[in-house]
PDB file of C-alpha atoms in Angstrom:
ATOM      1  CA  MET A   1       9.307  34.175  16.747  1.00 47.00           C
ATOM      2  CA  ARG A   2       5.926  32.449  16.730  1.00 56.00           C
ATOM      3  CA  ASN A   3       2.914  34.411  15.550  1.00 61.00           C
ATOM      4  CA  ASP A   4       0.072  33.584  17.945  1.00 66.00           C
ATOM      5  CA  LYS A   5      -2.683  35.346  16.012  1.00 79.00           C
ATOM      6  CA  PRO A   6      -5.707  33.194  15.132  1.00 88.00           C
ATOM      7  CA  ASN A   7      -4.861  30.862  12.258  1.00 94.00           C
ATOM      8  CA  LEU A   8      -7.513  28.666  10.624  1.00 96.00           C
ATOM      9  CA  ILE A   9      -5.307  25.726   9.619  1.00 97.00           C
ATOM     10  CA  VAL A  10      -3.442  25.660  12.936  1.00 97.00           C
ATOM     11  CA  ASP A  11      -6.755  25.695  14.819  1.00 97.00           C
ATOM     12  CA  LEU A  12      -8.328  23.021  12.587  1.00 98.00           C
ATOM     13  CA  THR A  13      -5.371  20.663  12.812  1.00 98.00           C
ATOM     14  CA  PHE A  14      -5.068  21.149  16.569  1.00 98.00           C
ATOM     15  CA  GLU A  15      -8.744  20.289  17.079  1.00 98.00           C
ATOM     16  CA  PHE A  16      -8.383  17.360  14.668  1.00 98.00           C
ATOM     17  CA  SER A  17      -5.505  16.053  16.803  1.00 98.00           C
ATOM     18  CA  ILE A  18      -7.717  16.131  19.891  1.00 98.00           C
ATOM     19  CA  LYS A  19     -10.458  14.227  18.038  1.00 98.00           C
ATOM     20  CA  ILE A  20      -7.903  11.696  16.795  1.00 98.00           C
ATOM     21  CA  ILE A  21      -6.661  11.126  20.348  1.00 98.00           C
ATOM     22  CA  GLN A  22     -10.212  10.485  21.512  1.00 98.00           C
ATOM     23  CA  PHE A  23     -10.969   8.139  18.604  1.00 98.00           C
ATOM     24  CA  THR A  24      -7.750   6.157  19.001  1.00 98.00           C
ATOM     25  CA  GLU A  25      -8.553   5.664  22.681  1.00 98.00           C
ATOM     26  CA  ILE A  26     -11.795   3.995  21.534  1.00 98.00           C
ATOM     27  CA  LEU A  27      -9.844   1.845  19.073  1.00 98.00           C
ATOM     28  CA  SER A  28      -7.417   0.802  21.808  1.00 98.00           C
ATOM     29  CA  LYS A  29     -10.233  -0.161  24.159  1.00 98.00           C
ATOM     30  CA  LYS A  30     -11.602  -2.398  21.393  1.00 97.00           C
ATOM     31  CA  ASN A  31      -8.168  -4.035  21.096  1.00 97.00           C
ATOM     32  CA  LYS A  32      -7.405  -2.424  17.713  1.00 98.00           C
ATOM     33  CA  LYS A  33      -4.061  -1.178  18.992  1.00 97.00           C
ATOM     34  CA  VAL A  34      -1.977  -1.414  15.799  1.00 98.00           C
ATOM     35  CA  VAL A  35      -4.343   0.793  13.814  1.00 98.00           C
ATOM     36  CA  ALA A  36      -4.846   3.026  16.862  1.00 98.00           C
ATOM     37  CA  ASN A  37      -1.093   3.640  17.173  1.00 98.00           C
ATOM     38  CA  GLN A  38      -0.616   4.289  13.456  1.00 98.00           C
ATOM     39  CA  LEU A  39      -3.564   6.686  13.315  1.00 98.00           C
ATOM     40  CA  LEU A  40      -2.488   8.442  16.506  1.00 98.00           C
ATOM     41  CA  LYS A  41       0.965   9.102  15.063  1.00 98.00           C
ATOM     42  CA  SER A  42      -0.133  10.265  11.623  1.00 98.00           C
ATOM     43  CA  GLY A  43      -3.233  12.150  12.790  1.00 98.00           C
ATOM     44  CA  THR A  44      -1.448  14.224  15.406  1.00 98.00           C
ATOM     45  CA  SER A  45       1.563  14.778  13.170  1.00 98.00           C
ATOM     46  CA  ILE A  46      -0.564  16.869  10.799  1.00 98.00           C
ATOM     47  CA  GLY A  47      -1.094  19.466  13.501  1.00 98.00           C
ATOM     48  CA  ALA A  48       2.457  19.252  14.804  1.00 98.00           C
ATOM     49  CA  ASN A  49       3.912  20.003  11.362  1.00 98.00           C
ATOM     50  CA  THR A  50       1.382  22.757  10.706  1.00 98.00           C
ATOM     51  CA  TRP A  51       2.251  24.296  14.070  1.00 96.00           C
ATOM     52  CA  GLU A  52       5.965  23.996  13.353  1.00 97.00           C
ATOM     53  CA  ALA A  53       5.543  25.596   9.917  1.00 97.00           C
ATOM     54  CA  GLN A  54       4.383  28.788  11.619  1.00 95.00           C
ATOM     55  CA  ASN A  55       7.937  29.255  12.863  1.00 94.00           C
ATOM     56  CA  ALA A  56       9.690  28.149   9.678  1.00 95.00           C
ATOM     57  CA  GLU A  57      13.189  29.409   8.970  1.00 96.00           C
ATOM     58  CA  SER A  58      12.441  30.123   5.310  1.00 96.00           C
ATOM     59  CA  LYS A  59       9.748  29.856   2.671  1.00 96.00           C
ATOM     60  CA  LYS A  60      11.288  26.552   1.559  1.00 97.00           C
ATOM     61  CA  ASP A  61      11.132  25.241   5.143  1.00 97.00           C
ATOM     62  CA  PHE A  62       7.509  26.433   5.442  1.00 97.00           C
ATOM     63  CA  ILE A  63       6.520  24.526   2.294  1.00 97.00           C
ATOM     64  CA  HIS A  64       8.468  21.468   3.413  1.00 98.00           C
ATOM     65  CA  LYS A  65       6.626  21.337   6.766  1.00 98.00           C
ATOM     66  CA  PHE A  66       3.280  21.581   4.976  1.00 98.00           C
ATOM     67  CA  LYS A  67       4.290  18.834   2.546  1.00 98.00           C
ATOM     68  CA  ILE A  68       5.012  16.589   5.526  1.00 98.00           C
ATOM     69  CA  ALA A  69       1.622  17.544   6.994  1.00 98.00           C
ATOM     70  CA  ALA A  70       0.007  16.617   3.644  1.00 98.00           C
ATOM     71  CA  LYS A  71       1.695  13.197   3.665  1.00 98.00           C
ATOM     72  CA  GLU A  72       0.589  12.564   7.238  1.00 98.00           C
ATOM     73  CA  ALA A  73      -2.950  13.609   6.303  1.00 98.00           C
ATOM     74  CA  ASP A  74      -2.897  11.133   3.436  1.00 98.00           C
ATOM     75  CA  GLU A  75      -1.739   8.361   5.754  1.00 98.00           C
ATOM     76  CA  SER A  76      -4.427   9.292   8.274  1.00 98.00           C
ATOM     77  CA  MET A  77      -7.008   9.061   5.498  1.00 98.00           C
ATOM     78  CA  TYR A  78      -5.798   5.517   4.804  1.00 98.00           C
ATOM     79  CA  TRP A  79      -6.239   4.415   8.437  1.00 98.00           C
ATOM     80  CA  LEU A  80      -9.649   6.059   8.711  1.00 98.00           C
ATOM     81  CA  LYS A  81     -10.742   4.293   5.507  1.00 98.00           C
ATOM     82  CA  ILE A  82      -9.577   0.996   7.047  1.00 98.00           C
ATOM     83  CA  CYS A  83     -11.833   1.720  10.036  1.00 98.00           C
ATOM     84  CA  GLU A  84     -14.679   2.598   7.697  1.00 98.00           C
ATOM     85  CA  ARG A  85     -14.449  -0.680   5.767  1.00 98.00           C
ATOM     86  CA  ALA A  86     -13.422  -3.193   8.442  1.00 97.00           C
ATOM     87  CA  PRO A  87     -16.648  -4.528   9.981  1.00 96.00           C
ATOM     88  CA  SER A  88     -15.216  -5.059  13.465  1.00 96.00           C
ATOM     89  CA  TYR A  89     -13.716  -1.566  13.750  1.00 97.00           C
ATOM     90  CA  PRO A  90     -15.385   1.540  15.137  1.00 97.00           C
ATOM     91  CA  TYR A  91     -15.827   4.331  12.619  1.00 96.00           C
ATOM     92  CA  ASN A  92     -16.203   8.095  12.876  1.00 97.00           C
ATOM     93  CA  ALA A  93     -17.440   9.772   9.661  1.00 97.00           C
ATOM     94  CA  GLU A  94     -16.845  13.238  11.115  1.00 98.00           C
ATOM     95  CA  LEU A  95     -13.094  12.608  11.181  1.00 98.00           C
ATOM     96  CA  LEU A  96     -13.056  11.901   7.439  1.00 97.00           C
ATOM     97  CA  ILE A  97     -15.060  15.063   6.732  1.00 98.00           C
ATOM     98  CA  ASP A  98     -12.697  17.130   8.887  1.00 98.00           C
ATOM     99  CA  LEU A  99      -9.657  15.550   7.263  1.00 98.00           C
ATOM    100  CA  GLU A 100     -10.917  16.218   3.730  1.00 98.00           C
ATOM    101  CA  ALA A 101     -11.296  19.917   4.596  1.00 98.00           C
ATOM    102  CA  ILE A 102      -7.809  19.994   6.149  1.00 98.00           C
ATOM    103  CA  ILE A 103      -6.292  18.357   3.062  1.00 98.00           C
ATOM    104  CA  LYS A 104      -7.908  20.946   0.773  1.00 98.00           C
ATOM    105  CA  ILE A 105      -6.585  23.830   2.873  1.00 98.00           C
ATOM    106  CA  ILE A 106      -3.086  22.369   3.112  1.00 98.00           C
ATOM    107  CA  SER A 107      -3.044  21.814  -0.673  1.00 98.00           C
ATOM    108  CA  LYS A 108      -4.017  25.446  -1.248  1.00 98.00           C
ATOM    109  CA  ILE A 109      -1.355  26.666   1.171  1.00 97.00           C
ATOM    110  CA  ILE A 110       1.344  24.620  -0.568  1.00 97.00           C
ATOM    111  CA  GLY A 111       0.175  25.743  -4.012  1.00 97.00           C
ATOM    112  CA  SER A 112      -0.026  29.424  -3.147  1.00 96.00           C
ATOM    113  CA  SER A 113       3.319  29.365  -1.306  1.00 94.00           C
ATOM    114  CA  LYS A 114       5.314  28.101  -4.295  1.00 83.00           C
TER     115      LYS A 114
END
């Protein structure tokens, strides 16, 4: 059964997903739909896997869900870096800062769970 007590990483990744949705809507309006779709998928998947890990069937499953979240975070970093470097793309530095913090927390969770 899901534990609905406050949880830092669940809250951070949920809020990050909302910010990603808003940013990808901006990308789409600027006709940057391919990057928008890729970032939308990877950016919201971090939170979805973190959320799902809270109801893991085992410790192994918990770690696996967080490893998927880490991979999705890495992919999201790639797309955000593309936006940062491509002159015709909008950029949001706050998303990179948020994502770096999320990656550090996820890495600690995986490391301490092993």
